[in-house]
Each structure stands twice: as structure tokens, then as C-alpha cells.
XYZ file of C-alpha atoms in Angstrom:
660
model
C -35.613 208.129 -4.209
C -38.672 206.321 -5.446
C -39.597 202.737 -4.967
C -40.902 201.524 -8.408
C -42.104 197.949 -7.934
C -41.719 195.018 -5.328
C -41.798 191.510 -6.252
C -42.656 188.852 -3.733
C -42.264 185.145 -4.369
C -42.818 182.345 -1.772
C -42.046 184.818 1.200
C -43.991 184.579 4.187
C -47.851 184.363 3.549
C -47.204 185.447 -0.109
C -47.271 182.168 -2.019
C -45.938 182.051 -5.646
C -44.884 185.200 -7.497
C -46.769 188.377 -6.949
C -45.878 191.811 -8.466
C -46.814 195.038 -6.864
C -46.515 198.533 -8.552
C -45.250 201.123 -6.305
C -44.957 204.109 -8.725
C -46.363 207.206 -7.224
C -48.295 208.352 -10.551
C -51.120 207.421 -12.201
C -51.923 208.568 -15.806
C -48.918 210.448 -15.572
C -50.003 212.682 -12.769
C -48.147 212.430 -9.427
C -50.030 210.795 -6.600
C -47.864 210.093 -3.687
C -50.046 207.535 -1.842
C -49.903 203.765 -2.495
C -52.637 202.145 -0.408
C -52.529 198.570 0.951
C -55.591 197.260 2.709
C -55.449 194.263 4.900
C -57.020 192.625 7.851
C -54.801 191.856 10.906
C -52.407 189.244 10.165
C -52.896 189.361 6.494
C -49.188 190.495 5.798
C -49.392 194.170 6.045
C -46.148 194.090 8.051
C -44.563 191.436 6.216
C -44.497 193.812 3.311
C -42.673 196.536 5.237
C -40.259 193.606 6.233
C -39.665 192.867 2.714
C -38.832 196.327 1.760
C -36.311 196.613 4.844
C -34.836 193.072 3.841
C -34.443 194.104 0.377
C -32.585 197.266 1.150
C -30.438 195.996 4.179
C -30.282 192.217 4.273
C -28.481 190.732 7.233
C -28.719 194.325 8.836
C -32.433 194.818 8.397
C -34.582 195.309 11.556
C -37.560 193.121 11.013
C -40.464 192.828 13.025
C -40.419 188.927 13.355
C -36.563 188.260 13.569
C -36.210 188.868 17.199
C -32.820 186.957 18.238
C -32.749 184.813 15.346
C -29.697 184.097 13.219
C -29.838 185.457 9.881
C -30.200 181.957 8.305
C -32.699 180.882 10.909
C -34.965 184.127 10.137
C -34.569 183.526 6.194
C -35.712 179.700 6.738
C -38.642 181.416 8.782
C -39.471 183.571 5.991
C -39.820 180.796 3.432
C -43.492 180.013 2.617
C -44.536 176.646 3.966
C -46.099 175.459 0.529
C -42.917 176.273 -1.223
C -42.141 173.530 -3.886
C -38.162 172.126 -3.107
C -37.376 173.386 -6.712
C -38.342 176.965 -6.219
C -36.595 179.676 -4.142
C -37.888 182.425 -1.908
C -37.154 185.733 -3.992
C -37.746 189.450 -3.146
C -37.066 192.243 -5.895
C -37.404 195.672 -5.037
C -36.920 198.328 -8.000
C -36.283 201.911 -7.222
C -34.853 205.041 -8.891
C -32.854 208.090 -7.650
C -30.800 211.259 -8.758
C -26.953 210.370 -9.296
C -24.715 212.921 -10.908
C -27.828 214.970 -12.135
C -28.968 211.836 -14.031
C -32.193 209.452 -12.960
C -30.633 206.023 -12.323
C -32.594 202.785 -11.791
C -31.454 199.756 -9.732
C -33.286 196.458 -9.055
C -32.288 194.626 -5.634
C -32.693 190.990 -5.936
C -32.535 188.514 -3.041
C -32.975 184.746 -3.114
C -32.499 182.011 -0.813
C -33.636 178.354 -0.176
C -35.275 176.695 2.949
C -32.054 176.169 4.403
C -29.872 178.865 3.109
C -26.036 177.861 2.499
C -23.878 179.497 4.871
C -26.938 181.268 6.563
C -26.807 183.856 3.742
C -28.906 184.934 0.848
C -27.695 185.508 -2.711
C -27.911 189.323 -3.707
C -27.736 190.731 -7.059
C -28.101 194.035 -8.559
C -29.322 194.947 -11.777
C -28.421 198.485 -13.297
C -31.296 198.822 -15.851
C -31.141 195.417 -17.448
C -27.391 194.514 -16.790
C -25.875 193.071 -13.452
C -23.651 195.274 -11.485
C -21.346 192.904 -9.892
C -19.420 195.594 -8.029
C -22.247 197.356 -6.661
C -23.392 193.810 -5.297
C -20.074 193.416 -3.447
C -20.394 197.083 -1.839
C -24.091 197.041 -1.502
C -23.960 197.754 2.249
C -21.771 200.919 1.935
C -23.705 202.380 -1.119
C -27.268 202.059 0.672
C -25.862 203.557 3.885
C -24.720 206.766 1.865
C -28.421 206.529 0.205
C -30.742 205.665 3.010
C -28.614 204.959 6.126
C -30.036 202.183 8.553
C -29.739 204.539 11.376
C -32.305 206.879 10.065
C -34.263 204.377 8.344
C -36.892 204.280 11.172
C -37.737 207.594 10.640
C -39.228 206.787 7.136
C -40.130 203.074 7.622
C -42.196 203.053 10.601
C -45.238 201.377 12.155
C -48.359 202.149 14.383
C -46.503 200.386 17.181
C -43.563 202.580 16.876
C -45.774 205.619 16.825
C -47.657 204.166 19.931
C -44.237 203.509 21.815
C -43.288 207.098 21.016
C -46.211 208.503 21.963
C -46.376 207.067 25.543
C -42.618 207.515 26.455
C -41.472 210.463 28.228
C -38.257 210.404 26.142
C -37.800 208.770 22.573
C -36.503 204.946 22.608
C -32.701 204.410 21.893
C -33.383 203.683 18.088
C -34.917 207.137 17.588
C -32.371 208.715 19.820
C -29.654 207.283 17.607
C -31.533 208.205 14.366
C -31.820 211.813 15.636
C -28.228 212.285 16.363
C -27.309 210.747 12.933
C -29.763 212.831 11.335
C -28.675 216.162 13.014
C -25.165 215.414 12.714
C -24.474 215.363 16.513
C -22.352 211.964 16.401
C -19.638 213.922 14.445
C -18.739 215.575 17.250
C -18.807 212.580 19.487
C -16.916 210.630 16.864
C -14.211 213.432 16.605
C -13.825 213.660 20.361
C -13.286 209.575 20.467
C -10.804 210.088 17.553
C -9.086 212.708 19.514
C -8.668 209.923 22.649
C -7.276 207.630 20.252
C -4.955 209.979 19.033
C -3.667 211.083 22.587
C -3.341 207.410 23.630
C -1.034 206.924 20.498
C 0.939 209.800 21.278
C 1.316 208.804 24.722
C 2.770 205.258 23.417
C 5.071 207.256 21.194
C 6.552 209.372 24.235
C 7.005 205.998 26.142
C 8.697 204.303 23.192
C 10.872 207.475 22.367
C 14.569 206.680 23.207
C 16.175 209.080 25.602
C 19.288 211.267 23.988
C 22.098 212.898 25.694
C 22.488 216.366 26.036
C 24.379 218.335 23.416
C 27.705 218.720 24.839
C 28.053 215.160 25.548
C 27.373 214.157 21.964
C 29.895 216.801 20.537
C 32.384 215.393 23.136
C 32.010 211.691 21.840
C 32.227 213.105 18.268
C 35.414 214.665 18.962
C 36.888 211.711 20.751
C 35.718 209.607 17.674
C 37.430 212.038 15.056
C 40.929 211.797 17.398
C 40.714 208.106 17.227
C 40.212 208.092 13.653
C 43.172 210.179 12.943
C 45.326 207.845 15.294
C 43.722 204.660 13.278
C 44.488 206.557 9.700
C 48.152 206.992 10.625
C 48.511 203.413 11.847
C 47.010 202.023 8.448
C 49.289 204.394 6.512
C 52.333 202.849 8.238
C 50.838 199.349 7.535
C 50.349 200.049 4.116
C 53.829 201.193 3.616
C 54.816 198.049 5.316
C 52.794 195.941 3.164
C 54.561 197.519 -0.278
C 57.768 196.441 1.142
C 56.601 193.005 2.234
C 55.035 192.427 -1.319
C 58.234 193.536 -2.927
C 60.389 191.001 -0.457
C 58.277 188.398 -1.565
C 58.114 188.949 -5.318
C 62.183 188.986 -4.910
C 62.280 185.793 -2.982
C 59.770 184.184 -5.531
C 61.848 185.319 -8.630
C 65.230 183.753 -6.984
C 63.419 180.693 -6.016
C 62.510 180.116 -9.549
C 65.719 181.453 -11.582
C 67.910 179.094 -9.136
C 66.024 176.088 -9.671
C 64.035 176.010 -6.612
C 60.670 175.669 -8.194
C 62.177 172.666 -10.270
C 63.822 171.048 -7.362
C 60.557 171.288 -5.370
C 58.865 169.624 -8.308
C 61.742 166.923 -8.755
C 60.174 163.819 -7.716
C 57.051 164.690 -9.895
C 59.430 165.341 -13.118
C 60.976 162.168 -12.185
C 57.916 160.396 -12.336
C 57.089 161.924 -15.421
C 60.274 160.843 -16.832
C 59.596 157.249 -16.067
C 56.158 157.614 -17.666
C 57.354 158.934 -20.799
C 60.096 156.254 -21.259
C 57.632 153.439 -20.644
C 55.410 155.132 -23.634
C 58.252 155.036 -25.530
C 59.016 151.362 -24.939
C 55.497 150.403 -25.860
C 55.680 152.545 -28.989
C 58.800 150.721 -30.147
C 57.245 147.374 -29.368
C 54.089 148.255 -31.379
C 56.757 149.061 -34.419
C 58.249 145.788 -33.815
C 54.896 144.072 -33.939
C 53.835 145.760 -37.240
C 57.133 144.813 -38.717
C 56.413 141.213 -37.965
C 52.902 141.359 -39.743
C 51.976 142.537 -43.431
C 54.084 145.978 -42.917
C 57.143 144.778 -44.847
C 54.786 143.474 -47.844
C 54.184 147.043 -48.601
C 57.421 147.181 -50.152
C 56.501 144.809 -52.819
C 52.936 146.260 -53.285
C 53.313 146.791 -57.290
C 54.318 143.101 -57.561
C 51.572 141.812 -55.665
C 49.032 144.181 -57.732
C 50.571 142.649 -60.748
C 50.094 138.909 -59.447
C 46.456 139.813 -58.566
C 45.672 141.118 -62.153
C 47.278 137.837 -63.642
C 45.530 135.854 -61.346
C 42.226 137.335 -62.593
C 43.177 136.945 -66.299
C 44.169 133.246 -65.944
C 40.610 132.770 -63.717
C 38.942 134.185 -67.011
C 40.826 132.147 -69.638
C 40.209 128.844 -67.441
C 36.338 130.002 -67.635
C 36.250 130.523 -71.152
C 38.063 127.000 -72.052
C 35.784 125.220 -69.931
C 32.684 127.211 -71.803
C 34.216 126.226 -75.203
C 34.118 122.607 -74.323
C 30.617 123.013 -72.959
C 29.232 124.546 -76.332
C 30.973 121.984 -78.547
C 29.196 119.235 -76.478
C 25.967 121.116 -76.739
C 26.611 121.727 -80.558
C 26.838 118.102 -81.114
C 23.695 117.159 -79.324
C 21.891 119.755 -81.295
C 23.183 118.762 -84.991
C 22.240 115.010 -83.945
C 18.737 116.069 -82.844
C 18.443 118.129 -86.139
C 19.246 114.985 -88.243
C 16.735 112.810 -86.419
C 14.194 115.506 -87.467
C 14.544 114.839 -91.175
C 15.120 118.418 -91.553
C 16.652 119.323 -95.123
C 20.530 118.549 -95.135
C 21.297 121.753 -96.570
C 19.685 123.668 -93.736
C 21.491 121.293 -91.119
C 24.832 122.267 -93.011
C 24.063 125.963 -92.504
C 23.377 125.678 -88.825
C 26.677 123.449 -88.269
C 28.774 125.913 -90.235
C 27.322 128.820 -87.856
C 28.000 126.939 -84.944
C 31.545 125.993 -85.894
C 32.086 129.677 -86.692
C 31.076 130.750 -83.395
C 33.352 128.252 -81.481
C 36.337 129.065 -83.706
C 35.832 132.799 -82.685
C 35.666 131.821 -78.967
C 39.061 129.783 -79.574
C 40.723 132.386 -81.151
C 40.181 134.841 -78.150
C 41.339 131.987 -75.804
C 44.721 131.792 -77.886
C 45.408 135.420 -78.294
C 45.654 135.442 -74.220
C 48.992 134.971 -72.587
C 49.720 131.236 -71.296
C 49.038 130.832 -67.734
C 52.174 130.736 -65.395
C 50.636 131.558 -62.173
C 48.055 128.883 -61.570
C 46.814 130.400 -58.368
C 43.426 129.156 -57.140
C 40.404 131.578 -56.377
C 40.841 131.159 -52.457
C 44.822 132.648 -52.694
C 43.517 135.370 -54.996
C 40.925 136.432 -52.263
C 43.668 136.458 -49.782
C 45.901 138.447 -51.856
C 43.052 140.853 -52.427
C 42.225 141.336 -48.714
C 46.322 141.696 -48.094
C 46.331 144.664 -50.604
C 43.070 146.393 -49.626
C 43.190 146.140 -45.954
C 45.952 144.614 -43.961
C 48.650 146.581 -45.639
C 46.810 149.807 -45.519
C 46.079 149.427 -41.685
C 49.764 148.514 -41.093
C 50.918 151.837 -42.864
C 48.524 154.047 -40.913
C 49.123 152.241 -37.581
C 53.119 152.538 -38.398
C 52.762 156.248 -39.034
C 50.920 156.920 -35.725
C 53.277 155.022 -33.836
C 56.245 156.716 -35.630
C 54.725 160.248 -34.883
C 54.014 159.428 -31.147
C 57.797 158.289 -30.704
C 58.882 161.461 -31.983
C 56.603 163.414 -29.658
C 57.799 161.359 -26.739
C 61.449 161.911 -27.849
C 60.883 165.838 -27.455
C 59.148 165.569 -24.215
C 62.064 163.477 -22.708
C 64.461 165.926 -23.926
C 62.628 168.627 -22.136
C 62.320 166.701 -18.905
C 65.963 166.098 -19.045
C 66.939 169.606 -19.273
C 64.705 170.526 -16.635
C 66.161 167.861 -14.126
C 69.697 169.120 -15.048
C 68.872 172.552 -13.883
C 67.047 171.752 -10.655
C 68.899 173.123 -7.632
C 70.693 170.629 -5.259
C 69.066 169.680 -1.886
C 71.020 171.852 0.156
C 70.453 175.056 -2.172
C 66.703 174.299 -2.467
C 66.335 174.223 1.435
C 67.903 177.707 1.647
C 65.542 179.035 -1.063
C 62.299 177.553 0.169
C 63.055 178.932 3.771
C 63.598 182.309 2.064
C 60.580 182.336 0.356
C 58.407 181.035 3.278
C 59.505 183.680 5.603
C 58.920 186.483 2.918
C 55.308 184.933 2.389
C 54.642 184.653 6.296
C 55.658 188.402 6.661
C 53.436 189.383 3.629
C 50.318 187.684 5.042
C 51.001 189.158 8.597
C 51.125 192.671 7.402
C 47.901 191.962 5.151
C 45.929 190.815 8.237
C 47.054 193.672 10.132
C 46.215 196.137 7.325
C 42.774 194.932 6.955
C 42.054 194.945 10.554
C 43.162 198.420 10.534
C 41.007 199.243 7.496
C 38.006 197.701 9.442
C 38.877 199.960 12.494
C 39.023 202.953 10.295
C 35.548 201.983 8.646
C 33.801 201.417 11.918
C 35.073 204.723 13.193
C 33.693 206.548 10.256
C 30.278 204.862 10.562
C 30.258 205.864 14.382
C 31.200 209.354 13.250
C 28.266 209.506 10.604
C 26.046 208.140 13.117
C 26.973 210.700 15.767
C 26.454 213.470 13.386
C 23.132 212.385 12.664
C 22.312 212.289 16.429
C 23.614 215.856 16.471
C 21.490 216.788 13.619
C 18.280 214.982 14.834
C 18.635 216.285 18.517
C 16.915 219.427 17.667
C 14.401 217.522 15.439
C 13.570 214.969 18.271
C 13.279 217.396 20.828
C 10.706 219.393 18.708
C 8.865 216.279 17.913
C 8.610 215.630 21.899
C 7.484 219.108 22.458
C 4.986 218.674 19.795
C 3.617 215.551 21.193
C 3.168 216.856 24.389
C 1.956 220.007 23.010
C -0.777 217.738 21.153
C -1.566 215.966 24.581
C -2.142 219.289 26.454
C -3.885 220.592 23.701
C -6.484 217.814 23.726
C -8.135 218.780 26.572
C -8.798 222.335 25.293
C -9.862 220.656 22.036
C -12.439 218.240 23.586
C -13.835 221.132 25.562
C -14.294 223.161 22.222
C -15.897 220.180 20.575
C -18.273 219.784 23.552
C -19.341 223.517 23.077
C -19.558 223.180 19.476
C -21.816 219.944 19.994
C -23.956 221.975 22.288
C -24.509 225.061 19.987
C -24.849 222.791 16.876
C -27.449 220.701 19.229
C -29.283 224.015 19.954
C -28.946 224.948 16.177
C -30.290 221.897 14.947
C -32.936 221.248 17.723
C -34.142 224.857 17.345
C -34.926 223.885 13.454
C -36.507 220.816 14.512
C -38.649 222.350 17.022
C -39.956 224.800 14.423
C -40.896 221.727 12.285
C -42.324 219.607 14.632
C -44.404 222.332 16.068
C -45.726 223.540 12.642
C -46.396 219.883 11.706
C -48.282 219.181 14.787
C -50.406 222.454 14.744
C -51.127 221.577 11.236
C -52.467 218.024 12.159
C -54.178 219.445 15.306
C -58.020 220.420 15.112
C -57.424 222.340 18.084
C -55.007 224.940 17.006
C -54.949 226.966 20.251
C -53.953 223.787 22.219
C -50.244 224.205 21.715
C -48.103 227.231 20.712
C -44.511 225.873 20.738
C -43.369 222.450 20.920
C -39.688 222.200 23.055
C -37.134 219.502 22.681
C -34.576 218.821 25.412
C -30.982 218.924 24.304
C -29.994 215.984 26.517
C -32.679 213.287 26.153
C -34.828 214.799 23.226
C -37.849 214.741 25.416
C -40.894 216.692 24.115
C -42.402 219.583 26.048
C -45.459 221.455 25.183
C -46.156 225.233 25.732
C -49.438 227.318 24.976
C -49.837 230.947 24.031
C -48.723 232.223 27.537
C -45.713 230.398 27.557
C -46.902 227.919 30.073
C -45.997 224.135 30.123
C -48.901 222.205 29.158
C -48.734 218.812 31.057
C -48.877 215.462 28.924
C -51.723 214.330 30.823
C -53.890 217.279 29.563
C -53.891 215.872 26.057
C -55.347 213.146 24.798
C -54.014 209.540 23.516
C -54.896 210.517 19.993
C -53.020 213.984 20.447
C -49.977 212.050 21.856
C -50.068 209.934 18.864
C -50.267 212.900 16.377
C -47.436 214.377 18.433
C -45.320 211.356 17.682
C -46.122 211.307 13.983
C -45.462 215.191 14.202
C -41.859 214.241 15.406
C -41.079 211.906 13.074
C -42.516 214.002 10.185
C -40.295 216.924 11.616
C -37.361 214.766 11.637
C -37.706 213.632 7.994
C -38.197 217.173 6.908
C -35.096 218.369 8.499
C -33.237 215.735 7.252
C -33.416 217.156 3.625
C -33.379 213.902 2.162
C -36.171 213.064 -0.476
C -37.075 209.510 0.645
C -40.219 207.443 0.559
C -42.279 207.082 3.703
C -43.958 203.690 4.494
C -46.542 203.754 7.416
C -48.070 200.352 8.908
C -51.139 200.737 10.740
C -51.102 204.593 11.524
C -54.425 205.256 12.964
C -55.229 202.831 15.473
C -56.057 205.289 18.401
C -57.171 208.394 16.698
C -60.819 209.642 16.734
C -62.772 210.731 13.831
C -61.642 214.511 13.776
C -57.834 213.648 14.319
C -58.160 210.755 11.837
C -59.530 213.170 9.078
C -56.735 215.712 9.639
C -54.176 213.116 9.345
C -55.658 211.619 6.069
C -56.105 215.024 4.618
C -53.078 216.837 5.887
C -50.310 214.343 6.782
C -50.756 211.294 4.242
C -50.907 213.580 1.022
C -47.702 215.852 1.979
C -45.646 213.643 4.275
C -43.403 212.770 1.313
C -43.384 212.398 -2.644
C -44.176 208.649 -1.964
C -46.139 207.408 0.869
C -46.897 203.693 1.331
C -49.808 203.234 3.642
C -50.549 199.943 5.136
C -53.927 199.855 7.147
C -56.868 197.843 8.178
C -60.421 198.375 7.048
C -61.163 200.368 10.531
C -58.339 202.739 10.050
C -58.620 203.852 6.664
C -62.357 203.613 6.434
C -64.839 204.135 3.364
C -64.884 208.007 4.495
C -61.105 208.238 4.493
C -60.492 206.482 1.239
C -63.180 208.415 -0.525
C -61.632 211.659 0.842
C -58.015 210.576 -0.278
C -59.647 209.693 -3.839
C -61.238 213.030 -3.882
C -57.946 214.707 -3.201
C -56.426 212.674 -5.987
C -53.684 211.287 -3.689
C -53.914 207.983 -4.351
C -51.771 206.140 -7.122
C -52.610 202.538 -6.475
C -54.940 200.688 -4.296
C -54.207 197.047 -3.100
C -56.192 194.706 -1.015
C -54.133 191.814 0.846
C -56.703 188.946 0.596
C -55.669 186.297 3.126
C -56.890 182.691 3.008
C -57.130 181.324 6.459
C -57.399 177.814 5.242
C -54.337 177.806 3.219
C -52.510 180.557 5.279
C -51.909 182.590 2.075
C -52.251 186.152 1.207
C -52.938 187.416 -2.543
C -52.204 190.689 -3.479
C -55.386 192.101 -5.641
C -55.999 195.506 -6.900
C -58.553 197.513 -5.409
C -59.361 198.353 -1.682
C -62.179 197.407 0.695
C -64.740 199.644 -0.895
């Protein structure tokens, strides 16, 4: 894993947007150290907090959070001069190897002064594209890449080293990291899981239903089979009775129907139907009488009425022609008088008069050719005659036909009812037939109920037998299951003991390797190589002990404060090496209490080799002019930055270069 870039915007003392290149290369040559110089209070620790916050969010163990809620801590981190329209932003780009491929991710966290729901907004870019799934599962992903429990072994500060150097035993955070790193928590987790399993099995035993012994189950099964045989015989007898009752009921029903019992039972209904049909027949006859008193009889002389209608139309036309002839003659006389007054030539007037006379003569001949009128019907009478022919007579004929058809149907229906009433049994015979049918039906119902009850009893006995058979089959399985559960509970004690032995041996094995690494790192950093021959680590509390060449214990008070600090750094360095994880190392103010000799060893031997990427956050008195020149000569520095703090504005700007 390599940090590529850190972007801070309005975070802590960093106002505006500031981008920091963290790539451990310069001119394509690997140089592990990224050096930050800054005075106390200038924002060095804030840089380390920004990396922790970007990686772990609300789980980050930042230096200034204390007991603050995550929302309050985010509000505290907003630069006081941030405009209301801008947000606070942290971006951390990194790359690592995944499935033998180099992948690059960029973590982006943004929030406002008073973050909604007390949370930040997390985004993950896979290259240039957002990865929403990874953003939703980021906590799980980063735990596999750089677990929070061991992050303090790679992202630590001088205070942590100081505390580790002064304590006889490592603090709880370091102890947890050691156990997680060495895999010792696996055995404890297995032991805890085993306790949970035992508790569940005990509850399972408590809930297990006690079963009878095998002899009792077999005896119950035998009795159930005997009861089923008796019930089956009873059911067979009842089914025979049922068939007889069904035949008896059918016979009584046939006799009841054939001898008029059914019709006698329906006599009152039939008589009412008879009366209703008679009433409908009377209504139909009355309708026929009313039709006969109307236009219906005129249908007999329809041809004569048609002839009269035609004659009336002809006489109307003749009369209209005579009136028109008189009007034409009167008009012609006025026309000739008018022409004479116009002094038109007499010959022309004569020709006009001749033409008009010829036209009138033609019209008179047409009138004379028609028959002489004899009907002399007026126009209103002819209209009434037309309505009679076209509507009244036709409607009367149609209604008469419908009434006649309905009357015939009613006559057929009343004949059927008369025959049915004639075949109905007498009241005395009906009583006998009805009583016999009722007795047969009652007997049939009784046998049917008894038969259904018997079938239910047989079915219940069959289900009981099947259940008993299952109990018999599962008897051995349940017994074995109980035995297995008891065996698990009894064996758990042995397993826990074995786990403890495994943990002890694993601890010895892991700590032996760790002791070798810590010893090698410590001797490598010491300028007095004969002071310590071996560093031992206690298997219970992980306390460090020093031994000389003769195997004698070296008391802690015999080593200086600087050597204690080197021992603490060696411990963290050894743990990082044992972890096998290729992760960046970030160190805040690492050289506070070291003398020049130890400082020189740390600068020349530890910083360039602590990891493939080492982020140093130092004051001018720690990595001074001499130390930075040595690192430059070793070509170990990729980039140098100066955190320039403005006390008047309470702001820090990141500039390239160091103090010197």
C-alpha cells in the first residue's frame, strides 16, 4: 500500500484547498521518505489525524477527539474562516496490489460546519469512476487492508513512543495490536465461540422432549393397530347398512313419485298455477274482444278501402286541374288585354291568343278523359283512411295474432295441469307415502353420520399409528443426538484446554520471531552494540526484558531515556516487520529525547528502511540541518514540505522545501 496524495480543504488550520504529493519517488527513483517540517502547533499532528480520519471515519483514533461525538469532532475540525458556501474536505489517494494488479483508490470525505445526522459524506473513486458499493462497505474493506487494531503500529507519534518507552508493560492499544498482529486473538475467539456452542447445546438438551422406552412405544403401537382393526370392521358393517339404506330410500322415492305422492305434495301449488293460467286466458280473450271492437274487422275489406283511397286521390287531382284551368283562362284574358293596350301588331297578338287557347284545350281534354267523380271525399277523410290502412289495421292484426298464439299456449298448459291434478294421490294415500319416504330418509341420514364418524375414527387411528412409527424410528436418532450433545459438552473442556495449549505454543513461536526482530532492530539502532545481546518478551503482558552477552538481565534503569525510546521504536519496527504487511509508516515528532549519536543512527538506519514509504513530521530541532543533509545525501527523501503557520490568522500553508 502506498499513499499517493493528500488533499486538505478547510480542515483544522489548513484554510482553502491544499494538495500534497506523497509518492515515495522522485525522478522515477524510489525514495521512501516524505519529510514535513513544522513548529509545534503548526499542524503536523493534524496531518496525521487527516490520514486516520480519511481511512477510518467515525472509528478513527484522532489526537484531539477525546470524548467528543463524531458530529462534534467534525464541527471542531472545520476551519474557522471557512465561507458558509464551502465544505470541509479530505481526500486521500492510495494504491495497492489486488489480484496481482495495481489498483488506485481515492477516499473523499466532506462535511459542513454542523454535519447532518452527525456524519460526513463518503465517496470512493476507483480510478476516475465512483464506486458506490465500495463506499457502502468501506469499513469492512479497510479492515482487510489496514485493520484499525494494528494501525497504531504504522501511524504513530512521539507521545506514543514516549509512553511505550516509559511503561513497564505496553499500553492496552499496543497489546491489542500485538495480539491481532500475531493471530493470538483467534484462539481466544475460538474459545469464546466454543462457550457459546456449549450454552446452545445445554439449552437444546433442556428443550428436548423426553421419550418413553422402546417397550412402551411398541405396546402403544400394538394397541393402536388392534383398535384400528375393530374400527375397520365396524366401518365395513356400517358401509353395508349404508348401501341397504340407500336402496330403501330410492325405492320409497320411486313409489312416492309413481303413485302421485310428489304431485299430491305439490297440489296446492298446482291449483294456484291452474287459477293463474285461467286468469291469463280470460285476459287474452278480453284483449281479442277489444280488438274486434276496433279497426280489426276492417281488415276484411282492405282491398275496397285501398280502392277508395286511390279514387279519392284521383278526384283530388281532377279538382285541382279544373281550378288550375279556370285560373289559366283568367290569366290569359288579362294578358291579351294587356298586349292590345301595348299596340302590338294584331297578327302577333292573334298568334299568342291561338297558342294560349291550344294549351288550355290540351288541359281541358286531359280533364275530360278522367272518370267522373263519385266519391267526393275531402282531404281530411282521405288522411284518416290512409292512417287506418297503414297503421291501425296492421297493428290490430299483429296484436290479434300474438293474443291468439298466447291463448293457444295457455290452453296447452291448462290441459297439462288438469292431467297432473287428476293423477295426484288422495290425502290418505299421500300420508302413507310421505311417512314411508320420511322414515327411509331418516334411516339413511343416521347411517351416513355413523359411517362418517367411523371413517374419522379410522383415519385418526391411522395417523396415530404413523406418528408412533415415527417415534419408534426416531427413538434411536434422538438417543444418539442427545448422546452427541452430551459428548460435545464433555469434549468442550478438552478442546478449550487444547486451545489454551495451542495459544501458548503459538504465542511462544510468534514471540520468538518477534524477539529476534526486535533484538535485531534495537542492536541495529544502538551505537553501543555490546549493551544488549537479546530482547525478551513476556508471554503474558508482552513486557520487554534486556539481556547482555552473559545472559544476565540488564535493568531498565541502566539504559538512558534515549535508549528506552530506541527500544520502543525497535519494538514497533519489529512488530511491523513481523506483520508481513507492506504498509506506509507515518511518524510524528520521533526524535524528541534522543542525543546526537542515537539521533544519527535513527536518521541513517531507521527512517530510510522502516518501510517503502515513511512520512516524517518533525520540528526544526528533531530533524535538524545536519540530519536532513544526511538524508539528502542518502537520497532517501522524495519530497520536502514546510508547514508555515501564520499566528495572526491561525492558518497553516503547505510549501515545498524544508527549514534549510
